[in-house]
Amino acid sequence: QLVESGGGSVQAGGSLRLSCPLSGYTYKAYSMGWFRQAPGKEREGVACINSDGDTLYADSVKDRFTISLDQNILYLQMNNLKPEDSAMYYCAFRGGVVIGPSLLSRSWYPYWGQGTQVTVSS
């Protein structure tokens, strides 16, 4: 079960940290990440990580967002938030390593949380 937390409303330039505890998953090889979906848009990959230590970020969030995994909690530190970052953010997981650009592709992830809303005002 994946349960995201940490969303909220902030002004542009602010920061938020999203969390997603991983419970019940015992894979040694895995891929996981953060995706977002704004109203009327498709769900897109934001930042992902695999058990090989690879990370991949969407171009729109590079140098502003950081994904990390610590003691079975997946985090997304979001700095310098912009209004266009407003969306529902989802945590996703799969057993097995996804590599390359596919790491950011939602089609590779069978397990999803319910999402946490992030709203950035200008």
N, CA, C and O atoms as a GROMACS GRO file, in nm:
protein
  488
    1GLN      N    1   0.084  -0.119   0.000
    1GLN     CA    2   0.000   0.000   0.000
    1GLN      C    3   0.088   0.124   0.000
    1GLN      O    4   0.185   0.133   0.076
    2LEU      N    5   0.054   0.218  -0.084
    2LEU     CA    6   0.129   0.342  -0.094
    2LEU      C    7   0.038   0.457  -0.051
    2LEU      O    8  -0.073   0.472  -0.102
    3VAL      N    9   0.086   0.536   0.043
    3VAL     CA   10   0.008   0.649   0.092
    3VAL      C   11   0.097   0.772   0.092
    3VAL      O   12   0.193   0.782   0.168
    4GLU      N   13   0.064   0.866   0.006
    4GLU     CA   14   0.142   0.989  -0.004
    4GLU      C   15   0.096   1.090   0.100
    4GLU      O   16  -0.019   1.090   0.144
    5SER      N   17   0.188   1.176   0.139
    5SER     CA   18   0.156   1.287   0.228
    5SER      C   19   0.253   1.400   0.198
    5SER      O   20   0.352   1.383   0.128
    6GLY      N   21   0.221   1.516   0.253
    6GLY     CA   22   0.310   1.631   0.240
    6GLY      C   23   0.266   1.737   0.142
    6GLY      O   24   0.330   1.841   0.131
    7GLY      N   25   0.158   1.711   0.070
    7GLY     CA   26   0.109   1.812  -0.022
    7GLY      C   27   0.050   1.930   0.053
    7GLY      O   28   0.034   1.927   0.175
    8GLY      N   29   0.018   2.033  -0.021
    8GLY     CA   30  -0.041   2.152   0.038
    8GLY      C   31  -0.041   2.267  -0.058
    8GLY      O   32  -0.016   2.251  -0.178
    9SER      N   33  -0.069   2.385  -0.004
    9SER     CA   34  -0.074   2.508  -0.084
    9SER      C   35   0.041   2.598  -0.043
    9SER      O   36   0.060   2.627   0.075
   10VAL      N   37   0.117   2.642  -0.141
   10VAL     CA   38   0.230   2.731  -0.115
   10VAL      C   39   0.233   2.839  -0.221
   10VAL      O   40   0.171   2.827  -0.326
   11GLN      N   41   0.307   2.943  -0.192
   11GLN     CA   42   0.328   3.048  -0.291
   11GLN      C   43   0.448   3.011  -0.379
   11GLN      O   44   0.533   2.931  -0.341
   12ALA      N   45   0.450   3.069  -0.496
   12ALA     CA   46   0.562   3.047  -0.587
   12ALA      C   47   0.694   3.078  -0.516
   12ALA      O   48   0.706   3.177  -0.443
   13GLY      N   49   0.792   2.992  -0.540
   13GLY     CA   50   0.921   3.006  -0.474
   13GLY      C   51   0.932   2.926  -0.345
   13GLY      O   52   1.041   2.910  -0.290
   14GLY      N   53   0.820   2.875  -0.297
   14GLY     CA   54   0.820   2.798  -0.175
   14GLY      C   55   0.865   2.654  -0.194
   14GLY      O   56   0.902   2.613  -0.304
   15SER      N   57   0.861   2.579  -0.085
   15SER     CA   58   0.908   2.439  -0.087
   15SER      C   59   0.806   2.348  -0.019
   15SER      O   60   0.731   2.390   0.069
   16LEU      N   61   0.806   2.225  -0.062
   16LEU     CA   62   0.729   2.118   0.001
   16LEU      C   63   0.810   1.990  -0.007
   16LEU      O   64   0.892   1.972  -0.096
   17ARG      N   65   0.786   1.900   0.087
   17ARG     CA   66   0.846   1.766   0.080
   17ARG      C   67   0.737   1.662   0.086
   17ARG      O   68   0.662   1.654   0.184
   18LEU      N   69   0.728   1.583  -0.016
   18LEU     CA   70   0.632   1.474  -0.021
   18LEU      C   71   0.696   1.346   0.034
   18LEU      O   72   0.816   1.323   0.018
   19SER      N   73   0.612   1.265   0.099
   19SER     CA   74   0.660   1.139   0.155
   19SER      C   75   0.570   1.024   0.111
   19SER      O   76   0.450   1.042   0.088
   20CYS      N   77   0.630   0.907   0.099
   20CYS     CA   78   0.554   0.789   0.060
   20CYS      C   79   0.618   0.668   0.126
   20CYS      O   80   0.714   0.613   0.072
   21PRO      N   81   0.568   0.624   0.242
   21PRO     CA   82   0.624   0.506   0.308
   21PRO      C   83   0.595   0.380   0.227
   21PRO      O   84   0.485   0.363   0.175
   22LEU      N   85   0.692   0.294   0.218
   22LEU     CA   86   0.675   0.168   0.147
   22LEU      C   87   0.658   0.056   0.248
   22LEU      O   88   0.751   0.026   0.323
   23SER      N   89   0.543  -0.004   0.251
   23SER     CA   90   0.520  -0.114   0.344
   23SER      C   91   0.470  -0.236   0.267
   23SER      O   92   0.387  -0.224   0.177
   24GLY      N   93   0.522  -0.350   0.304
   24GLY     CA   94   0.476  -0.473   0.240
   24GLY      C   95   0.548  -0.508   0.112
   24GLY      O   96   0.514  -0.606   0.047
   25TYR      N   97   0.648  -0.429   0.074
   25TYR     CA   98   0.723  -0.456  -0.048
   25TYR      C   99   0.861  -0.509  -0.008
   25TYR      O  100   0.934  -0.442   0.065
   26THR      N  101   0.895  -0.627  -0.054
   26THR     CA  102   1.019  -0.690  -0.012
   26THR      C  103   1.112  -0.718  -0.129
   26THR      O  104   1.201  -0.802  -0.118
   27TYR      N  105   1.094  -0.649  -0.239
   27TYR     CA  106   1.180  -0.670  -0.354
   27TYR      C  107   1.319  -0.614  -0.328
   27TYR      O  108   1.334  -0.507  -0.271
   28LYS      N  109   1.419  -0.688  -0.369
   28LYS     CA  110   1.555  -0.636  -0.361
   28LYS      C  111   1.585  -0.546  -0.480
   28LYS      O  112   1.663  -0.452  -0.471
   29ALA      N  113   1.522  -0.576  -0.591
   29ALA     CA  114   1.534  -0.492  -0.709
   29ALA      C  115   1.401  -0.422  -0.732
   29ALA      O  116   1.295  -0.486  -0.732
   30TYR      N  117   1.405  -0.293  -0.750
   30TYR     CA  118   1.280  -0.217  -0.758
   30TYR      C  119   1.301  -0.087  -0.835
   30TYR      O  120   1.414  -0.043  -0.858
   31SER      N  121   1.191  -0.030  -0.872
   31SER     CA  122   1.188   0.104  -0.930
   31SER      C  123   1.070   0.176  -0.866
   31SER      O  124   0.966   0.114  -0.839
   32MET      N  125   1.085   0.302  -0.842
   32MET     CA  126   0.976   0.379  -0.780
   32MET      C  127   0.993   0.525  -0.815
   32MET      O  128   1.100   0.569  -0.858
   33GLY      N  129   0.887   0.596  -0.796
   33GLY     CA  130   0.900   0.737  -0.831
   33GLY      C  131   0.775   0.818  -0.804
   33GLY      O  132   0.678   0.771  -0.746
   34TRP      N  133   0.782   0.941  -0.848
   34TRP     CA  134   0.675   1.038  -0.834
   34TRP      C  135   0.624   1.080  -0.971
   34TRP      O  136   0.701   1.109  -1.063
   35PHE      N  137   0.493   1.082  -0.981
   35PHE     CA  138   0.426   1.126  -1.102
   35PHE      C  139   0.325   1.234  -1.063
   35PHE      O  140   0.288   1.246  -0.946
   36ARG      N  141   0.282   1.311  -1.160
   36ARG     CA  142   0.182   1.414  -1.131
   36ARG      C  143   0.083   1.425  -1.244
   36ARG      O  144   0.112   1.394  -1.360
   37GLN      N  145  -0.034   1.471  -1.206
   37GLN     CA  146  -0.140   1.490  -1.306
   37GLN      C  147  -0.217   1.616  -1.273
   37GLN      O  148  -0.277   1.628  -1.167
   38ALA      N  149  -0.214   1.709  -1.367
   38ALA     CA  150  -0.292   1.832  -1.355
   38ALA      C  151  -0.426   1.812  -1.426
   38ALA      O  152  -0.436   1.727  -1.515
   39PRO      N  153  -0.528   1.890  -1.390
   39PRO     CA  154  -0.658   1.876  -1.455
   39PRO      C  155  -0.649   1.889  -1.606
   39PRO      O  156  -0.590   1.985  -1.658
   40GLY      N  157  -0.706   1.793  -1.676
   40GLY     CA  158  -0.706   1.798  -1.822
   40GLY      C  159  -0.579   1.754  -1.888
   40GLY      O  160  -0.567   1.760  -2.010
   41LYS      N  161  -0.483   1.708  -1.808
   41LYS     CA  162  -0.355   1.665  -1.864
   41LYS      C  163  -0.328   1.519  -1.828
   41LYS      O  164  -0.388   1.464  -1.736
   42GLU      N  165  -0.238   1.459  -1.902
   42GLU     CA  166  -0.201   1.322  -1.873
   42GLU      C  167  -0.106   1.316  -1.754
   42GLU      O  168  -0.038   1.414  -1.722
   43ARG      N  169  -0.104   1.201  -1.690
   43ARG     CA  170  -0.012   1.181  -1.580
   43ARG      C  171   0.130   1.172  -1.636
   43ARG      O  172   0.157   1.100  -1.732
   44GLU      N  173   0.221   1.247  -1.573
   44GLU     CA  174   0.357   1.251  -1.624
   44GLU      C  175   0.458   1.217  -1.514
   44GLU      O  176   0.434   1.242  -1.396
   45GLY      N  177   0.570   1.160  -1.556
   45GLY     CA  178   0.676   1.129  -1.463
   45GLY      C  179   0.747   1.255  -1.418
   45GLY      O  180   0.778   1.342  -1.500
   46VAL      N  181   0.774   1.264  -1.290
   46VAL     CA  182   0.844   1.380  -1.233
   46VAL      C  183   0.986   1.342  -1.194
   46VAL      O  184   1.082   1.405  -1.236
   47ALA      N  185   0.998   1.238  -1.112
   47ALA     CA  186   1.129   1.193  -1.066
   47ALA      C  187   1.119   1.047  -1.025
   47ALA      O  188   1.025   1.008  -0.956
   48CYS      N  189   1.215   0.968  -1.067
   48CYS     CA  190   1.214   0.825  -1.036
   48CYS      C  191   1.351   0.777  -0.996
   48CYS      O  192   1.453   0.839  -1.027
   49ILE      N  193   1.353   0.665  -0.926
   49ILE     CA  194   1.477   0.607  -0.877
   49ILE      C  195   1.465   0.455  -0.882
   49ILE      O  196   1.356   0.401  -0.866
   50ASN      N  197   1.576   0.387  -0.905
   50ASN     CA  198   1.573   0.241  -0.898
   50ASN      C  199   1.678   0.188  -0.801
   50ASN      O  200   1.759   0.266  -0.749
   51SER      N  201   1.677   0.060  -0.776
   51SER     CA  202   1.766   0.001  -0.677
   51SER      C  203   1.912  -0.001  -0.723
   51SER      O  204   2.001  -0.030  -0.644
   52ASP      N  205   1.937   0.029  -0.850
   52ASP     CA  206   2.075   0.044  -0.897
   52ASP      C  207   2.130   0.181  -0.862
   52ASP      O  208   2.249   0.208  -0.881
   53GLY      N  209   2.043   0.268  -0.811
   53GLY     CA  210   2.087   0.403  -0.777
   53GLY      C  211   2.065   0.505  -0.887
   53GLY      O  212   2.101   0.622  -0.872
   54ASP      N  213   2.006   0.460  -0.998
   54ASP     CA  214   1.978   0.555  -1.106
   54ASP      C  215   1.864   0.647  -1.065
   54ASP      O  216   1.767   0.603  -1.002
   55THR      N  217   1.875   0.773  -1.101
   55THR     CA  218   1.765   0.868  -1.084
   55THR      C  219   1.741   0.936  -1.218
   55THR      O  220   1.831   0.951  -1.300
   56LEU      N  221   1.618   0.975  -1.237
   56LEU     CA  222   1.581   1.043  -1.360
   56LEU      C  223   1.476   1.147  -1.327
   56LEU      O  224   1.381   1.121  -1.254
   57TYR      N  225   1.494   1.266  -1.382
   57TYR     CA  226   1.402   1.377  -1.356
   57TYR      C  227   1.344   1.429  -1.487
   57TYR      O  228   1.409   1.427  -1.592
   58ALA      N  229   1.222   1.474  -1.478
   58ALA     CA  230   1.166   1.547  -1.591
   58ALA      C  231   1.244   1.678  -1.608
   58ALA      O  232   1.288   1.737  -1.510
   59ASP      N  233   1.260   1.721  -1.730
   59ASP     CA  234   1.337   1.843  -1.756
   59ASP      C  235   1.280   1.963  -1.680
   59ASP      O  236   1.354   2.051  -1.637
   60SER      N  237   1.149   1.965  -1.663
   60SER     CA  238   1.083   2.080  -1.602
   60SER      C  239   1.114   2.093  -1.452
   60SER      O  240   1.090   2.199  -1.394
   61VAL      N  241   1.166   1.988  -1.390
   61VAL     CA  242   1.191   1.994  -1.245
   61VAL      C  243   1.338   1.978  -1.209
   61VAL      O  244   1.374   1.985  -1.092
   62LYS      N  245   1.422   1.957  -1.309
   62LYS     CA  246   1.565   1.940  -1.281
   62LYS      C  247   1.617   2.061  -1.205
   62LYS      O  248   1.578   2.174  -1.233
   63ASP      N  249   1.704   2.036  -1.111
   63ASP     CA  250   1.768   2.138  -1.028
   63ASP      C  251   1.674   2.203  -0.929
   63ASP      O  252   1.714   2.293  -0.855
   64ARG      N  253   1.548   2.159  -0.926
   64ARG     CA  254   1.453   2.211  -0.827
   64ARG      C  255   1.400   2.100  -0.736
   64ARG      O  256   1.376   2.123  -0.617
   65PHE      N  257   1.382   1.980  -0.792
   65PHE     CA  258   1.327   1.868  -0.717
   65PHE      C  259   1.437   1.764  -0.692
   65PHE      O  260   1.527   1.747  -0.774
   66THR      N  261   1.426   1.696  -0.577
   66THR     CA  262   1.520   1.588  -0.546
   66THR      C  263   1.445   1.468  -0.492
   66THR      O  264   1.367   1.480  -0.398
   67ILE      N  265   1.468   1.353  -0.553
   67ILE     CA  266   1.406   1.229  -0.506
   67ILE      C  267   1.507   1.155  -0.420
   67ILE      O  268   1.627   1.154  -0.448
   68SER      N  269   1.456   1.092  -0.314
   68SER     CA  270   1.544   1.014  -0.228
   68SER      C  271   1.464   0.904  -0.160
   68SER      O  272   1.342   0.911  -0.150
   69LEU      N  273   1.538   0.803  -0.115
   69LEU     CA  274   1.477   0.691  -0.043
   69LEU      C  275   1.555   0.671   0.085
   69LEU      O  276   1.677   0.650   0.081
   70ASP      N  277   1.488   0.677   0.198
   70ASP     CA  278   1.555   0.665   0.326
   70ASP      C  279   1.468   0.581   0.419
   70ASP      O  280   1.354   0.616   0.448
   71GLN      N  281   1.524   0.469   0.465
   71GLN     CA  282   1.453   0.380   0.558
   71GLN      C  283   1.313   0.349   0.508
   71GLN      O  284   1.214   0.360   0.581
   72ASN      N  285   1.306   0.309   0.382
   72ASN     CA  286   1.181   0.265   0.320
   72ASN      C  287   1.076   0.375   0.308
   72ASN      O  288   0.957   0.345   0.298
   73ILE      N  289   1.118   0.498   0.307
   73ILE     CA  290   1.028   0.610   0.279
   73ILE      C  291   1.081   0.682   0.156
   73ILE      O  292   1.196   0.725   0.153
   74LEU      N  293   0.996   0.695   0.057
   74LEU     CA  294   1.032   0.769  -0.064
   74LEU      C  295   0.995   0.915  -0.045
   74LEU      O  296   0.884   0.947  -0.002
   75TYR      N  297   1.089   1.003  -0.075
   75TYR     CA  298   1.068   1.146  -0.058
   75TYR      C  299   1.081   1.218  -0.192
   75TYR      O  300   1.148   1.172  -0.285
   76LEU      N  301   1.015   1.331  -0.199
   76LEU     CA  302   1.036   1.424  -0.309
   76LEU      C  303   1.047   1.563  -0.248
   76LEU      O  304   0.948   1.620  -0.204
   77GLN      N  305   1.167   1.615  -0.245
   77GLN     CA  306   1.189   1.752  -0.199
   77GLN      C  307   1.169   1.845  -0.317
   77GLN      O  308   1.236   1.832  -0.419
   78MET      N  309   1.077   1.938  -0.302
   78MET     CA  310   1.043   2.030  -0.411
   78MET      C  311   1.075   2.171  -0.367
   78MET      O  312   1.014   2.223  -0.274
   79ASN      N  313   1.169   2.233  -0.433
   79ASN     CA  314   1.209   2.370  -0.403
   79ASN      C  315   1.175   2.462  -0.520
   79ASN      O  316   1.153   2.417  -0.633
   80ASN      N  317   1.171   2.590  -0.490
   80ASN     CA  318   1.142   2.691  -0.593
   80ASN      C  319   1.019   2.650  -0.676
   80ASN      O  320   1.024   2.647  -0.799
   81LEU      N  321   0.912   2.621  -0.607
   81LEU     CA  322   0.792   2.575  -0.675
   81LEU      C  323   0.732   2.684  -0.762
   81LEU      O  324   0.740   2.804  -0.732
   82LYS      N  325   0.673   2.639  -0.873
   82LYS     CA  326   0.612   2.730  -0.969
   82LYS      C  327   0.465   2.694  -0.983
   82LYS      O  328   0.425   2.581  -0.954
   83PRO      N  329   0.383   2.789  -1.027
   83PRO     CA  330   0.240   2.758  -1.045
   83PRO      C  331   0.217   2.637  -1.136
   83PRO      O  332   0.122   2.562  -1.116
   84GLU      N  333   0.302   2.619  -1.234
   84GLU     CA  334   0.285   2.504  -1.326
   84GLU      C  335   0.318   2.370  -1.260
   84GLU      O  336   0.297   2.265  -1.321
   85ASP      N  337   0.370   2.372  -1.138
   85ASP     CA  338   0.392   2.247  -1.064
   85ASP      C  339   0.264   2.200  -0.994
   85ASP      O  340   0.262   2.090  -0.939
   86SER      N  341   0.160   2.282  -0.997
   86SER     CA  342   0.034   2.245  -0.932
   86SER      C  343  -0.024   2.121  -0.998
   86SER      O  344  -0.042   2.116  -1.120
   87ALA      N  345  -0.055   2.021  -0.916
   87ALA     CA  346  -0.106   1.894  -0.968
   87ALA      C  347  -0.131   1.800  -0.852
   87ALA      O  348  -0.095   1.828  -0.737
   88MET      N  349  -0.194   1.688  -0.882
   88MET     CA  350  -0.200   1.577  -0.788
   88MET      C  351  -0.073   1.496  -0.808
   88MET      O  352  -0.039   1.459  -0.920
   89TYR      N  353  -0.003   1.470  -0.700
   89TYR     CA  354   0.122   1.396  -0.707
   89TYR      C  355   0.101   1.253  -0.654
   89TYR      O  356   0.042   1.232  -0.548
   90TYR      N  357   0.152   1.158  -0.732
   90TYR     CA  358   0.134   1.017  -0.700
   90TYR      C  359   0.268   0.948  -0.682
   90TYR      O  360   0.364   0.976  -0.753
   91CYS      N  361   0.272   0.857  -0.586
   91CYS     CA  362   0.385   0.768  -0.565
   91CYS      C  363   0.357   0.638  -0.640
   91CYS      O  364   0.244   0.589  -0.640
   92ALA      N  365   0.459   0.582  -0.703
   92ALA     CA  366   0.441   0.458  -0.779
   92ALA      C  367   0.558   0.362  -0.754
   92ALA      O  368   0.669   0.404  -0.722
   93PHE      N  369   0.531   0.234  -0.768
   93PHE     CA  370   0.632   0.132  -0.736
   93PHE      C  371   0.618   0.012  -0.829
   93PHE      O  372   0.508  -0.022  -0.873
   94ARG      N  373   0.732  -0.053  -0.857
   94ARG     CA  374   0.728  -0.182  -0.923
   94ARG      C  375   0.846  -0.266  -0.876
   94ARG      O  376   0.952  -0.211  -0.845
   95GLY      N  377   0.832  -0.393  -0.871
   95GLY     CA  378   0.943  -0.482  -0.848
   95GLY      C  379   1.023  -0.493  -0.976
   95GLY      O  380   0.967  -0.497  -1.086
   96GLY      N  381   1.156  -0.497  -0.962
   96GLY     CA  382   1.239  -0.504  -1.081
   96GLY      C  383   1.291  -0.367  -1.121
   96GLY      O  384   1.231  -0.264  -1.091
   97VAL      N  385   1.404  -0.370  -1.188
   97VAL     CA  386   1.470  -0.246  -1.225
   97VAL      C  387   1.429  -0.204  -1.365
   97VAL      O  388   1.438  -0.280  -1.461
   98VAL      N  389   1.383  -0.081  -1.374
   98VAL     CA  390   1.357  -0.017  -1.503
   98VAL      C  391   1.474   0.078  -1.528
   98VAL      O  392   1.515   0.151  -1.439
   99ILE      N  393   1.524   0.077  -1.648
   99ILE     CA  394   1.640   0.162  -1.676
   99ILE      C  395   1.611   0.256  -1.791
   99ILE      O  396   1.517   0.237  -1.867
  100GLY      N  397   1.692   0.358  -1.801
  100GLY     CA  398   1.680   0.452  -1.911
  100GLY      C  399   1.554   0.536  -1.900
  100GLY      O  400   1.494   0.547  -1.794
  101PRO      N  401   1.516   0.595  -2.011
  101PRO     CA  402   1.399   0.684  -2.012
  101PRO      C  403   1.271   0.617  -1.964
  101PRO      O  404   1.180   0.685  -1.916
  102SER      N  405   1.262   0.486  -1.976
  102SER     CA  406   1.142   0.416  -1.931
  102SER      C  407   1.118   0.430  -1.781
  102SER      O  408   1.007   0.408  -1.733
  103LEU      N  409   1.222   0.466  -1.709
  103LEU     CA  410   1.208   0.483  -1.564
  103LEU      C  411   1.102   0.587  -1.531
  103LEU      O  412   1.038   0.579  -1.426
  104LEU      N  413   1.083   0.683  -1.620
  104LEU     CA  414   0.984   0.789  -1.599
  104LEU      C  415   0.850   0.759  -1.666
  104LEU      O  416   0.761   0.844  -1.666
  105SER      N  417   0.836   0.641  -1.721
  105SER     CA  418   0.712   0.608  -1.791
  105SER      C  419   0.612   0.540  -1.699
  105SER      O  420   0.642   0.438  -1.637
  106ARG      N  421   0.494   0.597  -1.690
  106ARG     CA  422   0.394   0.544  -1.596
  106ARG      C  423   0.350   0.402  -1.630
  106ARG      O  424   0.302   0.330  -1.543
  107SER      N  425   0.366   0.362  -1.752
  107SER     CA  426   0.318   0.230  -1.793
  107SER      C  427   0.395   0.116  -1.728
  107SER      O  428   0.349   0.002  -1.729
  108TRP      N  429   0.511   0.144  -1.672
  108TRP     CA  430   0.592   0.040  -1.610
  108TRP      C  431   0.556   0.017  -1.463
  108TRP      O  432   0.610  -0.074  -1.401
  109TYR      N  433   0.467   0.097  -1.408
  109TYR     CA  434   0.441   0.090  -1.265
  109TYR      C  435   0.301   0.036  -1.237
  109TYR      O  436   0.202   0.098  -1.275
  110PRO      N  437   0.292  -0.079  -1.170
  110PRO     CA  438   0.160  -0.136  -1.141
  110PRO      C  439   0.099  -0.091  -1.009
  110PRO      O  440  -0.021  -0.106  -0.987
  111TYR      N  441   0.181  -0.036  -0.921
  111TYR     CA  442   0.132   0.000  -0.788
  111TYR      C  443   0.135   0.151  -0.770
  111TYR      O  444   0.236   0.216  -0.794
  112TRP      N  445   0.020   0.204  -0.726
  112TRP     CA  446   0.003   0.350  -0.715
  112TRP      C  447  -0.062   0.388  -0.584
  112TRP      O  448  -0.144   0.314  -0.529
  113GLY      N  449  -0.024   0.505  -0.533
  113GLY     CA  450  -0.095   0.562  -0.422
  113GLY      C  451  -0.215   0.641  -0.469
  113GLY      O  452  -0.245   0.647  -0.589
  114GLN      N  453  -0.285   0.703  -0.372
  114GLN     CA  454  -0.406   0.779  -0.403
  114GLN      C  455  -0.376   0.925  -0.440
  114GLN      O  456  -0.462   0.994  -0.495
  115GLY      N  457  -0.257   0.968  -0.410
  115GLY     CA  458  -0.218   1.103  -0.450
  115GLY      C  459  -0.228   1.204  -0.338
  115GLY      O  460  -0.305   1.188  -0.243
  116THR      N  461  -0.150   1.310  -0.351
  116THR     CA  462  -0.155   1.423  -0.261
  116THR      C  463  -0.150   1.550  -0.345
  116THR      O  464  -0.070   1.560  -0.438
  117GLN      N  465  -0.234   1.646  -0.312
  117GLN     CA  466  -0.250   1.765  -0.395
  117GLN      C  467  -0.144   1.870  -0.362
  117GLN      O  468  -0.118   1.899  -0.246
  118VAL      N  469  -0.084   1.924  -0.465
  118VAL     CA  470   0.009   2.036  -0.452
  118VAL      C  471  -0.047   2.153  -0.531
  118VAL      O  472  -0.077   2.140  -0.650
  119THR      N  473  -0.061   2.267  -0.465
  119THR     CA  474  -0.112   2.387  -0.529
  119THR      C  475  -0.015   2.501  -0.506
  119THR      O  476   0.019   2.533  -0.392
  120VAL      N  477   0.031   2.561  -0.613
  120VAL     CA  478   0.127   2.670  -0.605
  120VAL      C  479   0.062   2.795  -0.662
  120VAL      O  480   0.019   2.797  -0.777
  121SER      N  481   0.056   2.897  -0.582
  121SER     CA  482  -0.006   3.023  -0.626
  121SER      C  483   0.102   3.125  -0.663
  121SER      O  484   0.212   3.125  -0.608
  122SER      N  485   0.067   3.209  -0.757
  122SER     CA  486   0.164   3.310  -0.804
  122SER      C  487   0.159   3.436  -0.721
  122SER      O  488   0.234   3.530  -0.747
   0.00000   0.00000   0.00000
